[in-house]
Amino acid sequence: MKEWNNDKELISLIKGELYTAVIGDIMDKMGYLHQFLPQQIRALREDMFVVGRAMTVLEADVYENQTAGGMNPILKRSFGLMLEALDDLKEDEIYICSGASPDYALWGELMSARAIQCKAGGAVVNGYSRDTKGILELNFPCFSYGPYAQDQAPRGKVIDYRVPIEIEGVLINDGDMLIGDIDGVCVVPRQIEEEVFIRALEKARGERLVLKKIQEGMKARDAFDKFGIM
């Protein structure tokens, strides 16, 4: 039975009781077998946890000295639509960006500061981040390939946002729920989220019971046969 009435209550439940492994297990059982982003997208700090709705951002590689003669006016602007995308972040949304080659940073300290002002939930980028010390001091949840200082300004531009994006075969639609922790980042499609989170809460609570029984001496085979969890 659904235990939340709005996103605030759902996010609170996820933060309090869930983690990517149990959510991924439920999606596996539902036939959604490819919902984790690639392993190289990691938290900048191991204790970082991110949860919120995706605000999808599409980036493309450019060559600054070649855009002057192009037909697309967006490519003539610094960062393309990146500043507009950043300013459009809503409370608890996660800036998730893909489309560029992994040759430069897609996120940094000033972007984090603006996202905090927007009350955003975090950032997940299919590439590197920079200004690592500043991001960590801001305590802003950031998931990326890791630190790399090379700037996007002359190398990449945001060409659209709030559009479907794909990261190594994982489709992310604007508004899907993202959850990230030390074990990775998973994507829960909006159309299945109610069932996923109802079942994930049930499984997480069952796992805590099984853990207690194993710690009390129950054998793994007996625990699985009784609870169906391992």
Coordinates of N, CA and C in Angstrom, one line a residue:
M1 N 0.8 -1.2 0.0 CA 0.0 0.0 0.0 C 0.9 1.3 0.0
K2 N 0.5 2.2 -0.8 CA 1.3 3.5 -0.9 C 1.3 4.2 0.4
E3 N 2.5 4.7 0.8 CA 2.6 5.3 2.1 C 2.9 6.8 2.0
W4 N 2.9 7.4 0.8 CA 3.2 8.8 0.6 C 2.1 9.5 -0.2
N5 N 2.0 10.8 0.0 CA 1.0 11.6 -0.7 C 1.6 12.5 -1.8
N6 N 2.9 12.8 -1.7 CA 3.5 13.7 -2.6 C 5.0 13.4 -2.6
D7 N 5.7 14.1 -3.5 CA 7.1 13.8 -3.7 C 8.0 14.1 -2.4
K8 N 7.6 15.1 -1.6 CA 8.3 15.3 -0.4 C 8.3 14.1 0.5
E9 N 7.1 13.5 0.7 CA 7.0 12.4 1.5 C 7.7 11.2 0.9
L10 N 7.6 11.0 -0.4 CA 8.3 9.9 -1.0 C 9.8 10.0 -0.9
I11 N 10.4 11.2 -1.1 CA 11.8 11.4 -1.0 C 12.3 11.2 0.4
S12 N 11.5 11.6 1.4 CA 11.8 11.3 2.8 C 11.8 9.8 3.1
L13 N 10.9 9.1 2.6 CA 10.9 7.6 2.8 C 12.1 7.0 2.2
I14 N 12.5 7.4 0.9 CA 13.6 6.9 0.3 C 14.9 7.2 1.0
K15 N 15.1 8.4 1.5 CA 16.2 8.8 2.2 C 16.3 8.0 3.6
G16 N 15.2 7.8 4.2 CA 15.2 7.1 5.5 C 15.4 5.6 5.4
E17 N 14.9 5.0 4.3 CA 14.8 3.5 4.4 C 15.4 2.8 3.2
L18 N 15.6 3.4 2.1 CA 16.0 2.7 0.8 C 17.4 3.0 0.4
Y19 N 17.9 2.2 -0.6 CA 19.2 2.3 -1.1 C 19.1 1.7 -2.5
T20 N 20.1 1.9 -3.3 CA 20.0 1.6 -4.8 C 19.9 0.0 -4.9
A21 N 20.6 -0.7 -4.1 CA 20.6 -2.2 -4.3 C 19.2 -2.8 -4.2
V22 N 18.5 -2.4 -3.2 CA 17.1 -2.9 -3.0 C 16.2 -2.4 -4.1
I23 N 16.3 -1.2 -4.5 CA 15.5 -0.7 -5.6 C 15.8 -1.4 -6.9
G24 N 17.1 -1.6 -7.2 CA 17.4 -2.3 -8.4 C 16.9 -3.7 -8.4
D25 N 16.9 -4.4 -7.2 CA 16.4 -5.8 -7.1 C 15.0 -5.8 -7.5
I26 N 14.2 -4.9 -7.1 CA 12.8 -4.8 -7.4 C 12.5 -4.6 -8.9
M27 N 13.3 -3.7 -9.5 CA 13.1 -3.5 -10.9 C 13.6 -4.7 -11.7
D28 N 14.6 -5.4 -11.2 CA 15.0 -6.7 -11.9 C 13.8 -7.7 -11.9
K29 N 13.1 -7.8 -10.8 CA 12.0 -8.7 -10.7 C 10.8 -8.3 -11.5
M30 N 10.7 -7.0 -11.8 CA 9.6 -6.5 -12.7 C 10.0 -6.5 -14.1
G31 N 11.2 -7.0 -14.5 CA 11.6 -7.1 -15.8 C 12.4 -5.9 -16.4
Y32 N 12.7 -4.9 -15.5 CA 13.5 -3.8 -15.9 C 14.9 -4.0 -15.5
L33 N 15.7 -4.6 -16.4 CA 17.0 -5.2 -16.1 C 18.2 -4.3 -16.3
H34 N 17.9 -3.1 -16.9 CA 19.0 -2.2 -17.2 C 18.7 -0.8 -16.8
Q35 N 18.7 -0.6 -15.5 CA 18.3 0.7 -15.0 C 19.4 1.4 -14.2
F36 N 20.5 0.8 -14.1 CA 21.7 1.4 -13.4 C 22.6 2.2 -14.5
L37 N 23.0 3.4 -14.1 CA 23.9 4.1 -15.0 C 25.3 3.4 -14.9
P38 N 26.2 3.6 -15.8 CA 27.5 2.9 -15.8 C 28.3 3.1 -14.5
Q39 N 29.1 2.1 -14.2 CA 29.8 2.1 -12.9 C 30.7 3.2 -12.7
Q40 N 31.2 3.9 -13.8 CA 32.2 5.0 -13.6 C 31.5 6.2 -13.1
I41 N 30.2 6.3 -13.1 CA 29.5 7.4 -12.5 C 29.4 7.2 -11.0
R42 N 30.2 7.9 -10.2 CA 30.3 7.6 -8.8 C 30.2 8.9 -8.0
A43 N 29.8 8.7 -6.7 CA 29.7 9.9 -5.8 C 31.1 10.5 -5.6
L44 N 31.2 11.8 -5.5 CA 32.5 12.5 -5.2 C 33.0 12.1 -3.8
R45 N 32.0 11.8 -2.9 CA 32.4 11.4 -1.6 C 31.5 10.2 -1.2
E46 N 32.1 9.2 -0.6 CA 31.4 7.9 -0.4 C 30.0 8.1 0.3
D47 N 29.9 9.0 1.2 CA 28.6 9.1 2.0 C 27.6 10.0 1.3
M48 N 27.8 10.4 0.1 CA 26.8 11.2 -0.6 C 25.6 10.3 -1.1
F49 N 24.5 10.9 -0.9 CA 23.2 10.2 -1.3 C 22.4 11.2 -2.1
V50 N 21.9 10.8 -3.2 CA 21.1 11.7 -4.0 C 19.7 11.1 -4.4
V51 N 18.7 11.8 -4.3 CA 17.4 11.3 -4.7 C 16.5 12.5 -5.1
G52 N 15.8 12.4 -6.2 CA 15.0 13.4 -6.8 C 14.6 13.1 -8.2
R53 N 13.8 14.0 -8.7 CA 13.3 13.9 -10.1 C 14.4 14.4 -11.1
A54 N 14.5 13.7 -12.2 CA 15.5 14.1 -13.2 C 15.1 15.3 -13.9
M55 N 16.1 16.2 -14.0 CA 16.0 17.4 -15.0 C 17.0 17.1 -16.0
T56 N 16.6 16.6 -17.1 CA 17.5 16.1 -18.2 C 18.1 17.2 -19.0
V57 N 19.4 17.0 -19.3 CA 20.2 18.0 -20.0 C 21.0 17.3 -21.1
L58 N 20.9 17.8 -22.3 CA 21.6 17.3 -23.4 C 22.7 18.2 -23.9
E59 N 23.9 17.6 -23.8 CA 25.2 18.4 -24.1 C 25.7 17.8 -25.4
A60 N 26.5 18.7 -26.1 CA 27.1 18.2 -27.4 C 28.5 18.9 -27.4
D61 N 29.5 18.1 -28.0 CA 30.8 18.7 -28.3 C 30.8 19.7 -29.3
V62 N 31.6 20.8 -29.1 CA 31.7 21.8 -30.1 C 33.2 22.2 -30.2
Y63 N 33.5 23.0 -31.2 CA 34.9 23.6 -31.3 C 34.7 25.1 -31.4
E64 N 35.1 25.8 -30.4 CA 34.8 27.2 -30.3 C 35.1 28.0 -31.5
N65 N 36.2 27.7 -32.1 CA 36.6 28.4 -33.3 C 35.9 28.0 -34.6
Q66 N 34.9 27.1 -34.5 CA 34.2 26.6 -35.7 C 32.7 27.0 -35.6
T67 N 32.3 27.5 -34.5 CA 30.8 27.8 -34.4 C 30.4 29.1 -35.0
A68 N 31.3 30.0 -35.3 CA 30.9 31.3 -35.8 C 30.1 31.2 -37.1
G69 N 30.5 30.3 -38.0 CA 29.8 30.2 -39.3 C 28.6 29.3 -39.3
G70 N 28.3 28.7 -38.2 CA 27.2 27.7 -38.2 C 25.8 28.3 -38.3
M71 N 24.8 27.5 -38.4 CA 23.4 28.0 -38.6 C 22.6 27.9 -37.3
N72 N 23.1 27.3 -36.2 CA 22.4 27.2 -35.0 C 22.8 28.3 -34.0
P73 N 21.8 29.2 -33.7 CA 22.1 30.3 -32.9 C 22.5 29.9 -31.4
I74 N 22.0 28.8 -31.0 CA 22.3 28.3 -29.6 C 23.8 28.1 -29.5
L75 N 24.5 27.6 -30.6 CA 25.9 27.3 -30.5 C 26.7 28.6 -30.5
K76 N 26.1 29.7 -30.7 CA 26.9 31.0 -30.7 C 26.9 31.6 -29.3
R77 N 26.2 31.0 -28.4 CA 26.0 31.5 -27.0 C 27.0 30.8 -26.1
S78 N 27.6 31.4 -25.1 CA 28.5 30.8 -24.1 C 27.7 29.7 -23.4
F79 N 28.3 28.5 -23.4 CA 27.7 27.3 -22.8 C 26.4 26.9 -23.4
G80 N 25.9 27.5 -24.5 CA 24.7 27.1 -25.1 C 23.5 27.4 -24.2
L81 N 22.7 26.4 -23.9 CA 21.6 26.6 -23.0 C 21.9 26.2 -21.5
M82 N 23.1 26.0 -21.2 CA 23.5 25.5 -19.9 C 23.0 26.4 -18.7
L83 N 23.2 27.7 -18.9 CA 22.8 28.6 -17.8 C 21.2 28.6 -17.7
E84 N 20.5 28.6 -18.8 CA 19.1 28.5 -18.7 C 18.6 27.2 -18.0
A85 N 19.3 26.1 -18.4 CA 18.9 24.8 -17.8 C 19.2 24.9 -16.2
L86 N 20.3 25.4 -15.9 CA 20.7 25.5 -14.5 C 19.6 26.4 -13.7
D87 N 19.2 27.5 -14.3 CA 18.3 28.3 -13.6 C 16.9 27.7 -13.6
D88 N 16.6 26.7 -14.4 CA 15.3 26.1 -14.5 C 15.1 25.0 -13.5
L89 N 16.2 24.6 -12.7 CA 16.1 23.6 -11.7 C 15.0 23.9 -10.7
K90 N 14.2 22.9 -10.3 CA 13.2 23.1 -9.3 C 13.6 22.3 -8.0
E91 N 12.9 22.6 -7.0 CA 13.2 22.0 -5.7 C 13.3 20.4 -5.8
D92 N 14.3 19.8 -5.3 CA 14.6 18.4 -5.3 C 14.8 17.8 -6.6
E93 N 14.9 18.6 -7.7 CA 15.3 18.0 -9.0 C 16.8 17.8 -9.0
I94 N 17.2 16.8 -9.9 CA 18.6 16.5 -10.1 C 19.0 16.8 -11.6
Y95 N 20.0 17.6 -11.7 CA 20.6 18.0 -13.0 C 21.3 16.7 -13.5
I96 N 20.8 16.1 -14.6 CA 21.5 14.9 -15.1 C 21.8 15.2 -16.6
C97 N 23.0 15.1 -16.9 CA 23.6 15.6 -18.2 C 24.3 14.5 -18.9
S98 N 24.1 14.4 -20.3 CA 24.8 13.4 -21.1 C 24.8 13.9 -22.5
G99 N 25.6 13.3 -23.4 CA 25.7 13.6 -24.8 C 27.1 14.0 -25.2
A100 N 27.9 14.4 -24.3 CA 29.3 14.9 -24.6 C 30.3 13.7 -24.5
S101 N 31.4 13.9 -25.2 CA 32.5 13.0 -25.0 C 33.1 13.3 -23.6
P102 N 33.7 12.3 -23.0 CA 34.3 12.5 -21.6 C 35.7 13.2 -21.6
D103 N 35.7 14.3 -22.2 CA 37.0 15.0 -22.4 C 37.1 16.3 -21.5
Y104 N 36.0 16.6 -20.8 CA 36.0 17.9 -20.0 C 34.9 17.7 -19.0
A105 N 35.0 18.7 -18.0 CA 34.0 18.6 -16.9 C 32.7 19.2 -17.2
L106 N 31.6 18.5 -16.8 CA 30.3 19.0 -17.0 C 29.6 19.6 -15.8
W107 N 30.3 19.7 -14.7 CA 29.8 20.3 -13.5 C 30.9 20.9 -12.6
G108 N 30.5 21.9 -11.9 CA 31.6 22.6 -11.1 C 31.0 23.3 -9.8
E109 N 31.8 24.0 -9.2 CA 31.4 24.6 -7.9 C 30.4 25.7 -8.1
L110 N 30.5 26.6 -9.0 CA 29.5 27.7 -9.2 C 28.2 27.1 -9.6
M111 N 28.2 26.1 -10.4 CA 26.9 25.4 -10.8 C 26.3 24.8 -9.5
S112 N 27.1 24.2 -8.7 CA 26.6 23.7 -7.4 C 26.0 24.8 -6.6
A113 N 26.6 25.9 -6.5 CA 26.1 27.0 -5.7 C 24.8 27.5 -6.2
R114 N 24.6 27.6 -7.5 CA 23.3 28.0 -8.1 C 22.3 26.9 -7.8
A115 N 22.7 25.7 -8.0 CA 21.7 24.6 -7.7 C 21.2 24.6 -6.3
I116 N 22.1 24.9 -5.4 CA 21.7 24.9 -4.0 C 20.7 26.1 -3.8
Q117 N 20.9 27.2 -4.4 CA 19.9 28.3 -4.4 C 18.5 27.8 -4.9
C118 N 18.5 27.0 -5.9 CA 17.3 26.5 -6.5 C 16.7 25.3 -5.6
K119 N 17.4 24.9 -4.6 CA 17.0 23.8 -3.7 C 17.0 22.5 -4.4
A120 N 17.9 22.4 -5.4 CA 18.0 21.1 -6.2 C 18.5 20.0 -5.3
G121 N 18.3 18.8 -5.8 CA 18.7 17.6 -5.0 C 20.1 17.2 -5.2
G122 N 20.7 17.5 -6.4 CA 22.0 17.1 -6.7 C 22.3 17.1 -8.2
A123 N 23.5 16.6 -8.6 CA 23.9 16.5 -10.0 C 24.4 15.2 -10.3
V124 N 24.1 14.7 -11.5 CA 24.6 13.4 -12.0 C 25.0 13.7 -13.5
V125 N 26.3 13.5 -13.8 CA 26.8 13.8 -15.1 C 27.5 12.6 -15.7
N126 N 27.3 12.4 -17.0 CA 27.9 11.3 -17.7 C 29.3 11.9 -18.2
G127 N 30.1 12.1 -17.3 CA 31.4 12.8 -17.6 C 32.1 13.2 -16.3
Y128 N 33.0 14.1 -16.4 CA 33.7 14.5 -15.2 C 33.1 15.8 -14.5
S129 N 33.6 16.0 -13.3 CA 33.2 17.3 -12.6 C 34.6 17.9 -12.2
R130 N 34.5 19.2 -11.8 CA 35.7 19.9 -11.4 C 35.4 20.8 -10.2
D131 N 36.4 21.5 -9.7 CA 36.2 22.4 -8.5 C 35.8 21.5 -7.4
T132 N 36.5 20.3 -7.3 CA 36.1 19.3 -6.4 C 36.1 19.8 -4.9
K133 N 37.1 20.5 -4.5 CA 37.2 20.9 -3.2 C 36.0 21.8 -2.8
G134 N 35.7 22.7 -3.8 CA 34.5 23.6 -3.6 C 33.2 22.9 -3.5
I135 N 33.0 21.9 -4.3 CA 31.8 21.1 -4.3 C 31.7 20.4 -2.9
L136 N 32.8 19.8 -2.5 CA 32.7 19.1 -1.2 C 32.5 20.0 0.0
E137 N 33.0 21.2 -0.1 CA 32.8 22.2 1.0 C 31.3 22.6 1.0
L138 N 30.7 22.7 -0.2 CA 29.3 23.0 -0.3 C 28.4 21.9 0.2
N139 N 29.0 20.7 0.2 CA 28.3 19.4 0.6 C 27.1 19.2 -0.4
F140 N 27.4 19.4 -1.7 CA 26.4 19.2 -2.7 C 26.6 17.9 -3.3
P141 N 25.5 17.0 -3.3 CA 25.6 15.7 -3.9 C 26.0 15.7 -5.4
C142 N 27.1 15.2 -5.8 CA 27.6 15.2 -7.2 C 28.1 13.8 -7.5
F143 N 27.6 13.3 -8.6 CA 28.0 12.0 -9.1 C 28.5 12.2 -10.5
S144 N 29.8 11.7 -10.7 CA 30.4 11.9 -12.0 C 31.5 10.8 -12.2
Y145 N 32.3 11.0 -13.3 CA 33.4 10.1 -13.4 C 34.5 10.3 -12.4
G146 N 34.4 11.5 -11.8 CA 35.5 11.9 -10.8 C 36.0 13.3 -11.2
P147 N 37.1 13.7 -10.5 CA 37.6 15.1 -10.8 C 38.5 15.1 -12.0
Y148 N 38.2 16.2 -12.8 CA 39.1 16.5 -13.9 C 38.8 18.0 -14.3
A149 N 39.8 18.8 -14.3 CA 39.6 20.3 -14.4 C 39.3 20.8 -15.7
Q150 N 39.6 20.1 -16.8 CA 39.4 20.7 -18.1 C 38.0 21.2 -18.3
D151 N 37.9 22.5 -18.8 CA 36.6 23.2 -18.8 C 35.7 22.8 -20.0
Q152 N 34.4 22.9 -19.9 CA 33.5 22.7 -21.0 C 33.4 23.9 -21.9
A153 N 33.7 25.1 -21.4 CA 33.4 26.3 -22.2 C 33.8 26.3 -23.6
P154 N 35.1 25.9 -24.0 CA 35.4 25.9 -25.4 C 35.2 24.6 -26.1
R155 N 34.6 23.6 -25.4 CA 34.6 22.2 -25.8 C 33.1 21.6 -25.9
G156 N 32.2 22.2 -25.2 CA 30.9 21.6 -25.2 C 29.8 22.7 -24.9
K157 N 28.6 22.4 -25.3 CA 27.5 23.3 -25.0 C 26.2 22.5 -24.8
V158 N 25.4 23.0 -23.9 CA 24.0 22.4 -23.7 C 23.2 22.8 -24.9
I159 N 22.6 21.8 -25.6 CA 21.8 22.1 -26.8 C 20.3 22.0 -26.5
D160 N 19.9 21.3 -25.4 CA 18.5 21.2 -25.0 C 18.4 20.7 -23.6
Y161 N 17.2 20.9 -23.0 CA 17.0 20.3 -21.7 C 15.5 20.0 -21.5
R162 N 15.3 19.2 -20.5 CA 13.9 18.6 -20.3 C 13.5 17.8 -21.5
V163 N 14.4 17.0 -22.1 CA 14.2 16.1 -23.2 C 14.7 14.7 -22.8
P164 N 14.2 13.6 -23.4 CA 14.8 12.3 -23.1 C 16.3 12.3 -23.5
I165 N 17.0 11.6 -22.6 CA 18.5 11.4 -22.9 C 18.7 9.9 -22.6
E166 N 19.9 9.5 -23.1 CA 20.3 8.1 -22.9 C 21.7 8.0 -22.5
I167 N 22.0 7.2 -21.5 CA 23.3 7.0 -21.0 C 23.6 5.5 -21.1
E168 N 24.4 5.1 -22.0 CA 24.8 3.7 -22.2 C 23.6 2.7 -22.2
G169 N 22.6 3.1 -22.9 CA 21.4 2.2 -23.0 C 20.3 2.4 -22.0
V170 N 20.6 3.3 -21.0 CA 19.6 3.6 -20.0 C 18.9 4.9 -20.4
L171 N 17.6 4.8 -20.7 CA 16.8 5.9 -21.0 C 16.4 6.7 -19.8
I172 N 16.5 8.0 -19.8 CA 16.1 8.9 -18.7 C 15.2 9.9 -19.3
N173 N 14.0 9.9 -18.8 CA 13.0 11.0 -19.2 C 12.9 12.0 -18.1
D174 N 12.7 13.3 -18.5 CA 12.5 14.3 -17.5 C 11.4 13.9 -16.5
G175 N 11.7 14.0 -15.2 CA 10.7 13.6 -14.2 C 10.9 12.2 -13.7
D176 N 11.7 11.4 -14.3 CA 12.0 10.1 -13.7 C 12.7 10.2 -12.4
M177 N 12.5 9.3 -11.5 CA 13.2 9.4 -10.2 C 14.6 8.8 -10.2
L178 N 15.5 9.5 -9.7 CA 16.9 9.1 -9.6 C 17.3 8.8 -8.2
I179 N 18.0 7.8 -7.9 CA 18.6 7.5 -6.6 C 20.0 7.1 -6.8
G180 N 20.9 7.7 -6.0 CA 22.3 7.4 -6.1 C 22.9 7.3 -4.7
D181 N 23.8 6.3 -4.5 CA 24.6 6.2 -3.3 C 25.9 5.6 -3.6
I182 N 26.6 5.0 -2.6 CA 27.9 4.5 -2.8 C 28.0 3.3 -3.9
D183 N 26.8 2.7 -4.1 CA 26.8 1.6 -5.0 C 26.4 1.9 -6.4
G184 N 26.1 3.2 -6.7 CA 25.8 3.7 -8.1 C 24.6 4.5 -8.1
V185 N 24.1 4.7 -9.3 CA 22.9 5.5 -9.6 C 21.9 4.7 -10.4
C186 N 20.6 4.6 -9.9 CA 19.6 3.9 -10.7 C 18.5 4.9 -11.1
V187 N 17.8 4.5 -12.2 CA 16.7 5.3 -12.7 C 15.4 4.5 -12.6
V188 N 14.5 5.2 -11.9 CA 13.1 4.5 -11.8 C 12.2 5.3 -12.7
P189 N 11.7 4.7 -13.8 CA 10.8 5.3 -14.7 C 9.5 5.7 -13.9
R190 N 9.0 6.9 -14.3 CA 7.8 7.4 -13.6 C 6.6 6.4 -13.6
Q191 N 6.5 5.8 -14.8 CA 5.3 4.9 -15.0 C 5.3 3.7 -14.1
I192 N 6.4 3.3 -13.5 CA 6.4 2.1 -12.6 C 6.8 2.5 -11.2
E193 N 7.0 3.8 -10.9 CA 7.6 4.1 -9.6 C 6.7 3.7 -8.4
E194 N 5.4 3.8 -8.5 CA 4.6 3.5 -7.3 C 4.8 2.1 -6.9
E195 N 4.7 1.1 -7.8 CA 5.0 -0.3 -7.5 C 6.4 -0.5 -7.0
V196 N 7.4 0.1 -7.7 CA 8.8 -0.1 -7.3 C 9.0 0.3 -5.9
F197 N 8.5 1.4 -5.5 CA 8.8 1.9 -4.1 C 8.0 1.2 -3.0
I198 N 6.8 0.8 -3.4 CA 6.0 0.0 -2.4 C 6.7 -1.3 -2.1
R199 N 7.2 -2.0 -3.2 CA 7.8 -3.3 -3.0 C 9.2 -3.1 -2.5
A200 N 9.9 -2.0 -2.8 CA 11.3 -1.8 -2.2 C 11.2 -1.6 -0.7
L201 N 10.2 -0.8 -0.3 CA 10.1 -0.6 1.2 C 9.8 -1.9 1.9
E202 N 9.0 -2.7 1.3 CA 8.7 -4.0 1.9 C 9.9 -4.9 2.0
K203 N 10.7 -4.9 0.9 CA 11.9 -5.7 0.8 C 13.0 -5.2 1.8
A204 N 13.2 -3.9 1.9 CA 14.2 -3.3 2.7 C 13.9 -3.6 4.2
R205 N 12.6 -3.6 4.6 CA 12.2 -3.9 5.9 C 12.4 -5.4 6.2
G206 N 12.1 -6.2 5.2 CA 12.3 -7.6 5.3 C 13.8 -8.0 5.5
E207 N 14.7 -7.3 4.7 CA 16.1 -7.5 4.8 C 16.6 -7.2 6.2
R208 N 16.1 -6.1 6.8 CA 16.5 -5.8 8.2 C 16.1 -6.9 9.2
L209 N 15.0 -7.5 9.0 CA 14.6 -8.6 9.8 C 15.5 -9.8 9.6
V210 N 15.8 -10.1 8.3 CA 16.7 -11.3 8.0 C 18.1 -11.0 8.6
L211 N 18.6 -9.8 8.5 CA 19.9 -9.5 9.1 C 19.9 -9.8 10.5
K212 N 18.8 -9.4 11.2 CA 18.7 -9.7 12.7 C 18.7 -11.2 13.0
K213 N 18.0 -11.9 12.2 CA 17.9 -13.4 12.4 C 19.3 -14.0 12.1
I214 N 20.0 -13.6 11.1 CA 21.3 -14.2 10.8 C 22.3 -13.8 11.9
Q215 N 22.2 -12.6 12.4 CA 23.1 -12.2 13.5 C 22.8 -13.0 14.7
E216 N 21.5 -13.5 14.9 CA 21.2 -14.3 16.0 C 21.5 -15.8 15.8
G217 N 22.0 -16.1 14.6 CA 22.5 -17.5 14.4 C 21.8 -18.3 13.3
M218 N 20.7 -17.7 12.7 CA 20.0 -18.5 11.7 C 20.9 -18.7 10.5
K219 N 20.8 -19.9 9.9 CA 21.5 -20.3 8.7 C 21.0 -19.6 7.5
A220 N 21.8 -19.3 6.5 CA 21.4 -18.6 5.3 C 20.3 -19.4 4.5
R221 N 20.5 -20.7 4.4 CA 19.4 -21.5 3.7 C 18.1 -21.4 4.4
D222 N 18.1 -21.5 5.8 CA 16.9 -21.4 6.5 C 16.3 -20.0 6.4
A223 N 17.1 -19.0 6.4 CA 16.6 -17.6 6.3 C 15.9 -17.4 5.0
F224 N 16.6 -17.9 3.9 CA 16.0 -17.7 2.6 C 14.7 -18.5 2.4
D225 N 14.7 -19.7 2.9 CA 13.5 -20.5 2.8 C 12.3 -19.9 3.6
K226 N 12.6 -19.3 4.7 CA 11.5 -18.7 5.5 C 11.1 -17.3 5.0
F227 N 12.1 -16.5 4.6 CA 11.7 -15.1 4.2 C 11.8 -14.8 2.7
G228 N 12.5 -15.7 2.0 CA 12.6 -15.4 0.5 C 13.5 -14.2 0.2
I229 N 14.5 -13.9 1.1 CA 15.3 -12.7 0.9 C 16.8 -13.1 1.2
M230 N 17.7 -12.7 0.4 CA 19.1 -12.9 0.7 C 19.9 -11.9 -0.2

